[in-house]
XYZ file of C-alpha atoms in Angstrom:
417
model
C 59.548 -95.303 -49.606
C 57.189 -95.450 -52.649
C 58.858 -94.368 -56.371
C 57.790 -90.851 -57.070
C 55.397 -92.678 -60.319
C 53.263 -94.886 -57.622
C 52.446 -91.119 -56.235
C 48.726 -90.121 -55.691
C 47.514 -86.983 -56.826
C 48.219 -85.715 -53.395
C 51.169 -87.293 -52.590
C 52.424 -85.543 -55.342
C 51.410 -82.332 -55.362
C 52.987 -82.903 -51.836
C 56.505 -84.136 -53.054
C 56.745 -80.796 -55.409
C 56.154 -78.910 -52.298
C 58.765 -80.643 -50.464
C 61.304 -80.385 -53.427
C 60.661 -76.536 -53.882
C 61.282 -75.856 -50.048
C 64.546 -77.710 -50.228
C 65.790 -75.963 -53.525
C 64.888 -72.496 -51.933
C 67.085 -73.913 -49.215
C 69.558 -74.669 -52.369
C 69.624 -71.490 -53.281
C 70.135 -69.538 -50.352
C 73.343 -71.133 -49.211
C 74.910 -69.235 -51.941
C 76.636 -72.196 -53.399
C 79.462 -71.494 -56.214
C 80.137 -75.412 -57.537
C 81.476 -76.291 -61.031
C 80.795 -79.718 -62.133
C 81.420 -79.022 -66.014
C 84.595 -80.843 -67.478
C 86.515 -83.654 -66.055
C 89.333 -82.062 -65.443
C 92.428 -83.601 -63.031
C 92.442 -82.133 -59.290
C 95.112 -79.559 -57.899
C 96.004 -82.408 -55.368
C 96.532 -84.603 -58.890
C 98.932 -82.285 -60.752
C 100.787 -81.718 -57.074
C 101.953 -86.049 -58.140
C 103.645 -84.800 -60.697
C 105.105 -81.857 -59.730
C 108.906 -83.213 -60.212
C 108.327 -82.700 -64.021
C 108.975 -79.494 -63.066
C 112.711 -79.794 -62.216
C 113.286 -82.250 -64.578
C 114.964 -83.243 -67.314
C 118.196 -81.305 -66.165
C 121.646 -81.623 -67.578
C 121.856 -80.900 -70.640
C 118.638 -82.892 -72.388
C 120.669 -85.866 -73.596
C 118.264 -88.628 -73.989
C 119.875 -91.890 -73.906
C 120.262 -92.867 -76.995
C 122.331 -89.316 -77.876
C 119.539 -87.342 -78.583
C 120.125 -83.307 -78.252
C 116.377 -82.837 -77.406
C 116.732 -79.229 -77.120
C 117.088 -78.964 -81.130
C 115.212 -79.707 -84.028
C 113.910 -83.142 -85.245
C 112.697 -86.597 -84.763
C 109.253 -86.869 -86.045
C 108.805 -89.343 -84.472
C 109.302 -88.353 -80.947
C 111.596 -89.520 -78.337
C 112.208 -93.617 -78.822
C 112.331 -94.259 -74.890
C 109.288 -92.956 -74.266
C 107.512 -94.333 -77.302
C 108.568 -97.478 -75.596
C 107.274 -96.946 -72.892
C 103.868 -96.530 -73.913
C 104.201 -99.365 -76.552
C 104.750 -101.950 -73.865
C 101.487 -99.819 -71.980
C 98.983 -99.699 -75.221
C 100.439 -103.430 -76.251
C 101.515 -102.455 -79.495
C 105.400 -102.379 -80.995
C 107.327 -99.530 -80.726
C 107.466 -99.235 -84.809
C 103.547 -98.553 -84.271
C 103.938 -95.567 -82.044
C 105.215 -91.941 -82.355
C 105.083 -89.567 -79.756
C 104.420 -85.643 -80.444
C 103.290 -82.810 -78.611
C 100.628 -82.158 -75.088
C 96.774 -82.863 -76.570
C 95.808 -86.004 -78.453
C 92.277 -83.787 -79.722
C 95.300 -82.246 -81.895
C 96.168 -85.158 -83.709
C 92.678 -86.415 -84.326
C 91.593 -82.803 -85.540
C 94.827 -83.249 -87.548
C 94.062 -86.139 -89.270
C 90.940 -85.703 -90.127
C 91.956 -81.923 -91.238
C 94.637 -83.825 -93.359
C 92.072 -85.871 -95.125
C 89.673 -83.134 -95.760
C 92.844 -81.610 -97.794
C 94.344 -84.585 -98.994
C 92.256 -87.594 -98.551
C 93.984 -90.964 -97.179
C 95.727 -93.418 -98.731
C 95.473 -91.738 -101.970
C 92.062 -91.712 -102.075
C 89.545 -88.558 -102.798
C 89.987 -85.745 -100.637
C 87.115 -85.677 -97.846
C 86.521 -82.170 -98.634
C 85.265 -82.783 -102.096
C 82.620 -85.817 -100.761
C 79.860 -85.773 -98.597
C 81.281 -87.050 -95.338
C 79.432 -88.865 -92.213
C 80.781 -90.357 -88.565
C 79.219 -92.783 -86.465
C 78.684 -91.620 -83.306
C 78.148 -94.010 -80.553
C 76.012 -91.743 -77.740
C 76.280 -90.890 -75.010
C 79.484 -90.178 -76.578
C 82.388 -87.427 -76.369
C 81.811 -83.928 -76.853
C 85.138 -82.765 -78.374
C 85.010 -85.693 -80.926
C 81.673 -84.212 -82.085
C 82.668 -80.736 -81.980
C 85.793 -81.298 -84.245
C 83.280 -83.054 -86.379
C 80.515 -79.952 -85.990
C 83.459 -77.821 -87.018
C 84.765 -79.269 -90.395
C 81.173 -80.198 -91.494
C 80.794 -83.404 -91.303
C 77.032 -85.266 -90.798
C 77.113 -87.269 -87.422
C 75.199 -90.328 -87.263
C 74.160 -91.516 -83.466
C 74.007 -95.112 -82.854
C 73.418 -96.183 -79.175
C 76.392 -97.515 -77.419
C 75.720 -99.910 -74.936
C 78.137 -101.639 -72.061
C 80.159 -103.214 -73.739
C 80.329 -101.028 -77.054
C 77.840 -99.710 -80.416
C 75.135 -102.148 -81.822
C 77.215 -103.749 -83.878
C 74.653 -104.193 -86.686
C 73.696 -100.959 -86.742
C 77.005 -99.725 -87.247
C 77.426 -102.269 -89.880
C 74.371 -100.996 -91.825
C 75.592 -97.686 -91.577
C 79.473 -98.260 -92.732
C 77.955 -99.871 -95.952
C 77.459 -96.657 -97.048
C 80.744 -95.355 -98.632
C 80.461 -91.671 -97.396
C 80.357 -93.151 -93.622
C 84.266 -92.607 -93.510
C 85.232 -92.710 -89.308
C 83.639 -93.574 -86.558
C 84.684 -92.590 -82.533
C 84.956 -94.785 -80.394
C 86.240 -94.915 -76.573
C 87.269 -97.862 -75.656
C 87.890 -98.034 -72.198
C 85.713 -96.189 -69.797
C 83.811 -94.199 -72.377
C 83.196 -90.823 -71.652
C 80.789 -90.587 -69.797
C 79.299 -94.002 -69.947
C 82.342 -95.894 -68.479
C 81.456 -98.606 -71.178
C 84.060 -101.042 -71.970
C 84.289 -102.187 -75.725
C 84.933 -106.224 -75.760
C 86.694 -108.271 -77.907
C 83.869 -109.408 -79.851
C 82.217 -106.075 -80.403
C 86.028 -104.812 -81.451
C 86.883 -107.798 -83.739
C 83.434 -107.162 -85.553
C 84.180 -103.387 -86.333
C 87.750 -104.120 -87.627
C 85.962 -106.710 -89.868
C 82.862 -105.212 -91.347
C 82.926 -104.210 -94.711
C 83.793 -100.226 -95.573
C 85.101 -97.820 -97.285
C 88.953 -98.270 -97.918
C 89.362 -94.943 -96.018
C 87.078 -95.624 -93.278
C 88.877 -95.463 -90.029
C 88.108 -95.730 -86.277
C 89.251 -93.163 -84.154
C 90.257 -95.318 -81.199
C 90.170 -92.437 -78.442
C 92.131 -94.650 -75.723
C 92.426 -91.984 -73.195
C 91.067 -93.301 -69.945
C 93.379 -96.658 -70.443
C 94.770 -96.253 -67.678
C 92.846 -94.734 -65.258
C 91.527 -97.666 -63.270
C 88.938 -97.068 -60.462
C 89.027 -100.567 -58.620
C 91.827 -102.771 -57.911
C 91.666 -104.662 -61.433
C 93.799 -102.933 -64.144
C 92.029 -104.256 -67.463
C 94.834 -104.152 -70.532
C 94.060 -101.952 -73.464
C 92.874 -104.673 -76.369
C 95.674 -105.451 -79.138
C 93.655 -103.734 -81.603
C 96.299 -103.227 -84.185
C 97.180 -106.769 -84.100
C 93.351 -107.452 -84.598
C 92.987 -105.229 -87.219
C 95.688 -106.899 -88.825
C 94.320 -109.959 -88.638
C 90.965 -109.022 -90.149
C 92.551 -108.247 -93.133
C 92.059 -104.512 -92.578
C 95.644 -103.458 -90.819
C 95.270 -99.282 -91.709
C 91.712 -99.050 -90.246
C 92.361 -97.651 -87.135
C 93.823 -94.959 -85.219
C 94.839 -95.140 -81.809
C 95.347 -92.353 -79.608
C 95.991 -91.739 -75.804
C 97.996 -88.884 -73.776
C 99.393 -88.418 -70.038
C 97.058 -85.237 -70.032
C 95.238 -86.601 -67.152
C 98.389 -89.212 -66.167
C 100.930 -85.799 -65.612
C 99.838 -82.393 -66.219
C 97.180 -81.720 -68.812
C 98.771 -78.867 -69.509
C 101.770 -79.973 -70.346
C 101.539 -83.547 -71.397
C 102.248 -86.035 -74.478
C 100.296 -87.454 -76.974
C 100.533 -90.348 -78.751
C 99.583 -92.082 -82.558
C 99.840 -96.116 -82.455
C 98.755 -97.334 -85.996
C 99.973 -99.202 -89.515
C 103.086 -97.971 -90.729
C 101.304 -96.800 -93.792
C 99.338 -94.391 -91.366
C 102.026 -93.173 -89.406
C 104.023 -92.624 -92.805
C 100.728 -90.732 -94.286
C 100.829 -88.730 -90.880
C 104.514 -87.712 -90.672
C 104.680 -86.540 -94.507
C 101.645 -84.025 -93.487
C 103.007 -83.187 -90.189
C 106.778 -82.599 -91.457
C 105.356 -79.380 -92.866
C 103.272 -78.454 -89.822
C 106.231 -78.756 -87.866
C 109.870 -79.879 -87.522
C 109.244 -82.045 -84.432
C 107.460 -82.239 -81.201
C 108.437 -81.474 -77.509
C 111.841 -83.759 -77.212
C 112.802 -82.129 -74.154
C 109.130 -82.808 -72.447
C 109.368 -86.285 -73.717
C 112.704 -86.598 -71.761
C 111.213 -84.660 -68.484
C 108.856 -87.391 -69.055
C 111.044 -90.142 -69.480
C 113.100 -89.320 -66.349
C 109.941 -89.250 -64.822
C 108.085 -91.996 -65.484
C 111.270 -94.391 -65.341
C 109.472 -97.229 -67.132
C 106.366 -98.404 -68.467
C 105.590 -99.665 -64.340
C 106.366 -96.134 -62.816
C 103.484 -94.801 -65.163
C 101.318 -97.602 -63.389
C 102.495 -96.646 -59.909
C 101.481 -93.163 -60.464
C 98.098 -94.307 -61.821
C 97.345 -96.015 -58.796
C 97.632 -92.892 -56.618
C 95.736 -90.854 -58.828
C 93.048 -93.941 -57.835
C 93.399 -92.956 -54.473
C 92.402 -89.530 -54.860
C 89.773 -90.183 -57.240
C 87.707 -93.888 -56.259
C 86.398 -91.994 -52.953
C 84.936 -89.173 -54.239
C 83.619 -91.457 -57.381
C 81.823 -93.734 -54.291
C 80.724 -90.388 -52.993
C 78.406 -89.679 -55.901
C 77.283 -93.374 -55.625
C 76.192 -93.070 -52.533
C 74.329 -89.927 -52.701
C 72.448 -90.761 -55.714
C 71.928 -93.800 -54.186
C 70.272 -92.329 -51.182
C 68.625 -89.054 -52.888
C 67.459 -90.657 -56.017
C 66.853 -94.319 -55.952
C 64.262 -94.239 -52.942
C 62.237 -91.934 -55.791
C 62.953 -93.661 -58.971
C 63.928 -90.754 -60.703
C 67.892 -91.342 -61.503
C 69.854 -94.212 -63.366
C 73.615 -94.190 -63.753
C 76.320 -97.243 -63.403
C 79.452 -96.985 -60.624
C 82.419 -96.972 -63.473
C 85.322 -98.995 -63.096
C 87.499 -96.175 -64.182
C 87.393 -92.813 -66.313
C 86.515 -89.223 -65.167
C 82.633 -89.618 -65.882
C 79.468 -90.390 -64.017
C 76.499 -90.578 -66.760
C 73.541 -89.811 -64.964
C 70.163 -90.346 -66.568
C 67.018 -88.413 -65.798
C 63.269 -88.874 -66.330
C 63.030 -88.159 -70.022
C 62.617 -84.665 -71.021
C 63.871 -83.232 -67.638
C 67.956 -83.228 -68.024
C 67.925 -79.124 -69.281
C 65.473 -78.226 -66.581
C 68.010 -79.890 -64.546
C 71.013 -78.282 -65.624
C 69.125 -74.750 -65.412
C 67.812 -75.322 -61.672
C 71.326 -76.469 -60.997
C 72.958 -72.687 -62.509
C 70.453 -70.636 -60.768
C 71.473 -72.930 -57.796
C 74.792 -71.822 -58.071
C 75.961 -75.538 -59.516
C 77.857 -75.299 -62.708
C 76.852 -78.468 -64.905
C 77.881 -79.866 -68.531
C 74.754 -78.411 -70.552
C 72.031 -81.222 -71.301
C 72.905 -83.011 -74.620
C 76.904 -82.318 -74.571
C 77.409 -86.377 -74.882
C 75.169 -86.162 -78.063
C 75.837 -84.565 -81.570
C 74.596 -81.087 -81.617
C 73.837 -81.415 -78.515
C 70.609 -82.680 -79.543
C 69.738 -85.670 -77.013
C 66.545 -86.610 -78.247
C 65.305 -87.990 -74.637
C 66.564 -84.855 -72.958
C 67.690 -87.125 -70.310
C 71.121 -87.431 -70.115
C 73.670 -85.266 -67.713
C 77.382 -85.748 -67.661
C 78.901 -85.976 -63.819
C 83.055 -84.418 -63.718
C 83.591 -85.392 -60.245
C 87.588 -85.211 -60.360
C 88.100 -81.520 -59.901
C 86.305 -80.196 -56.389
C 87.967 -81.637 -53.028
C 85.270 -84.228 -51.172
C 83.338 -81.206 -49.326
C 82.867 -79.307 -52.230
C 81.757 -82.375 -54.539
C 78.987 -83.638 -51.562
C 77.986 -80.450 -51.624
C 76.946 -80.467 -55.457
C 75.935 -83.838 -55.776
C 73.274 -83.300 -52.926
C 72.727 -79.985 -54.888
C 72.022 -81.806 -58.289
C 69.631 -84.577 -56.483
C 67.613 -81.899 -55.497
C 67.495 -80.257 -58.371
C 66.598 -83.954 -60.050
C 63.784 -84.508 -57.790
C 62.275 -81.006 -58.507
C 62.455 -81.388 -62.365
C 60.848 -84.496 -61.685
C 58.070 -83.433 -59.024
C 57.253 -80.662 -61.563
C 57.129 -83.254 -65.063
């Protein structure tokens, strides 16, 4: 079948005809799809649904604990251990505290708006930028959108930013952060490599520059091989810069994402800086959800046997918008995305200056989509090409459904460009 740009005139004028026909079709059938975050499936949660009876007794934790009352910072110790052994760090570079992980990196950089870090100025009195690498993480931007600071985009390719445009940029002392996802960006599914990691932890910057090491897809493998989360605190260390970066991850998409943990793995200067901000915030986190967890998880390989049913549920329905792109879209030449090893995101790029025709065909279709631009700052992808794919949440019908539904929509946005 000939790609949609070897066309004649006639052929088509043809095509757009054919494309309209089938989205009238679209449209008809009265479709009500949502596509928009990446959000765990009923059928997921239902795994975990044991949390709900636990901890029982009387929330001892081993160690003699009273969970139920006030205290330890810090969180619980046995299940900072267990995700120490998971993220490879030491347990002395973890604390656990309460259900969203967005809280703690809104938190610190809220903290060093008001009091800087590490003594330093206070962000709120400087002009402040972040490095973005794009297609990149909504939330991270918005928190960033919401305190003021200037974004910077630098393209992030497979296996992480361009490293020298990042260094350009950090040379600039009011470049004080930049986000990065290590494992399975969202929505890329890049994977950051040692070398591209050892060169950011290197590069010269500001003594308060940090990265925001967003690790939370570490764990949620799509295939049989289970990469390991990169020692990045020990690398850090190494490079002579140990308090550059933060690391975060949660169980919000491991156990309920309503009701998870988050975690902090970084210097103990860091985690000290945190803790004396967060003391006043609060007098502790969730003890006796970190001991519902504990008694759930058992150890650091129960988390990894739960991960690997969530990949049951989720690698077919991930092949399922493979294939259908595959057979809708690639015939055409109008579609290019990459089959992710693992994350919640397909990144599916259109012809250029057709992704928020797209994503409006697709709502009057009855097909809720991310809007065109989420994965860039201000939502401002300057291609106009770019549409994040949440294929976790609908059961396999519903999701064929709205993947044929998009490629239609795809191939009429492109007919008509």
């Amino acid at each position: 079948m000939p790609r949609l740009s070897e066309l004649s005139e006639n052929e088509r004028a043809e095509f757009r005809a054919e494309q309209e026909r089938a989205y009238a079709a679209l449209q008809q059938a009265g479709l009500k799809l949502d596509l928009t975050r990446g959000k765990p499936a009923a059928t997921q949660l239902d795994l975990s649904n044991e949390l709900l009876e636990l901890p029982g007794g009387k929330g001892i934790a081993d160690d003699g604990t009273d969970t139920r009352n006030y205290g330890g910072q810090l969180g619980l110790t046995e299940l900072r251990a267990i995700f120490a052994e998971l993220l490879g760090v030491e347990l002395d570079q973890v604390i656990a505290q309460d259900n969203s992980s967005l809280s703690l990196m809104h938190d610190l950089i809220a903290y060093a708006m008001l009091h800087g870090i590490g003594g330093g100025q206070r962000w709120a009195e400087q002009k402040i930028k972040f490095i973005c690498p794009v297609p990149g993480y909504d939330r991270h931007f918005g928190i960033c959108q919401h305190l003021g600071i200037e974004m910077v985009p630098v393209e992030l390719g497979p296996h992480g930013p361009d490293v020298e445009a990042v260094r350009e940029l950090a040379a600039d002392p009011a470049v004080k952060g930049i986000w990065v996802v290590p494992m399975y960006a969202n929505p890329s599914g890049a994977i950051y490599d040692e070398q591209t990691t050892r060169a950011l932890l290197a590069m010269p910057a500001a003594d308060d520059f940090r990265i925001f090491w967003d690790n939370a897809y570490a764990f949620h493998h799509l295939t049989a091989e289970e990469y390991a989360p990169l020692d990045v605190l020990g690398m850090a260390a190494e490079a002579g810069n140990p308090d550059r970066v933060y690391q975060f991850a949660s169980t919000s998409k491991i156990t309920f994402a309503g009701g998870g943990v988050s975690f902090l793995a970084s210097s103990k200067a860091n985690l000290d800086e945190y803790v004396g901000h967060a003391k006043f915030r609060s007098i502790g986190p969730d003890k006796v959800n970190h001991l519902r967890h504990v008694r759930f998880f058992g150890d650091a390989e129960g988390v990894r046997r739960l991960m690997r049913e969530h990949r049951d549920q989720l690698a077919p329905k991930f092949d399922l918008v493979g294939q259908v792109l595959t057979e809708r879209l690639g015939p055409h030449g109008v579609g290019e995305w990459e089959a992710p090893d693992g994350g919640y995101f397909v990144n599916l790029a259109v012809p250029d200056g057709t992704a928020t025709r797209v994503v409006e065909l697709a709502k009057q279709a009855g097909i809720a989509l991310t809007p065109a631009g989420a994965a860039y700052p201000h939502g401002n992808d300057p291609r106009d090409r770019h549409i994040r794919i949440a294929p976790t949440f609908p059961p396999l019908p519903e999701l064929e459904q709205a993947i044929n539904g998009l490629a239609t929509c795809v191939l009429l946005a492109a007919a008509e460009s």
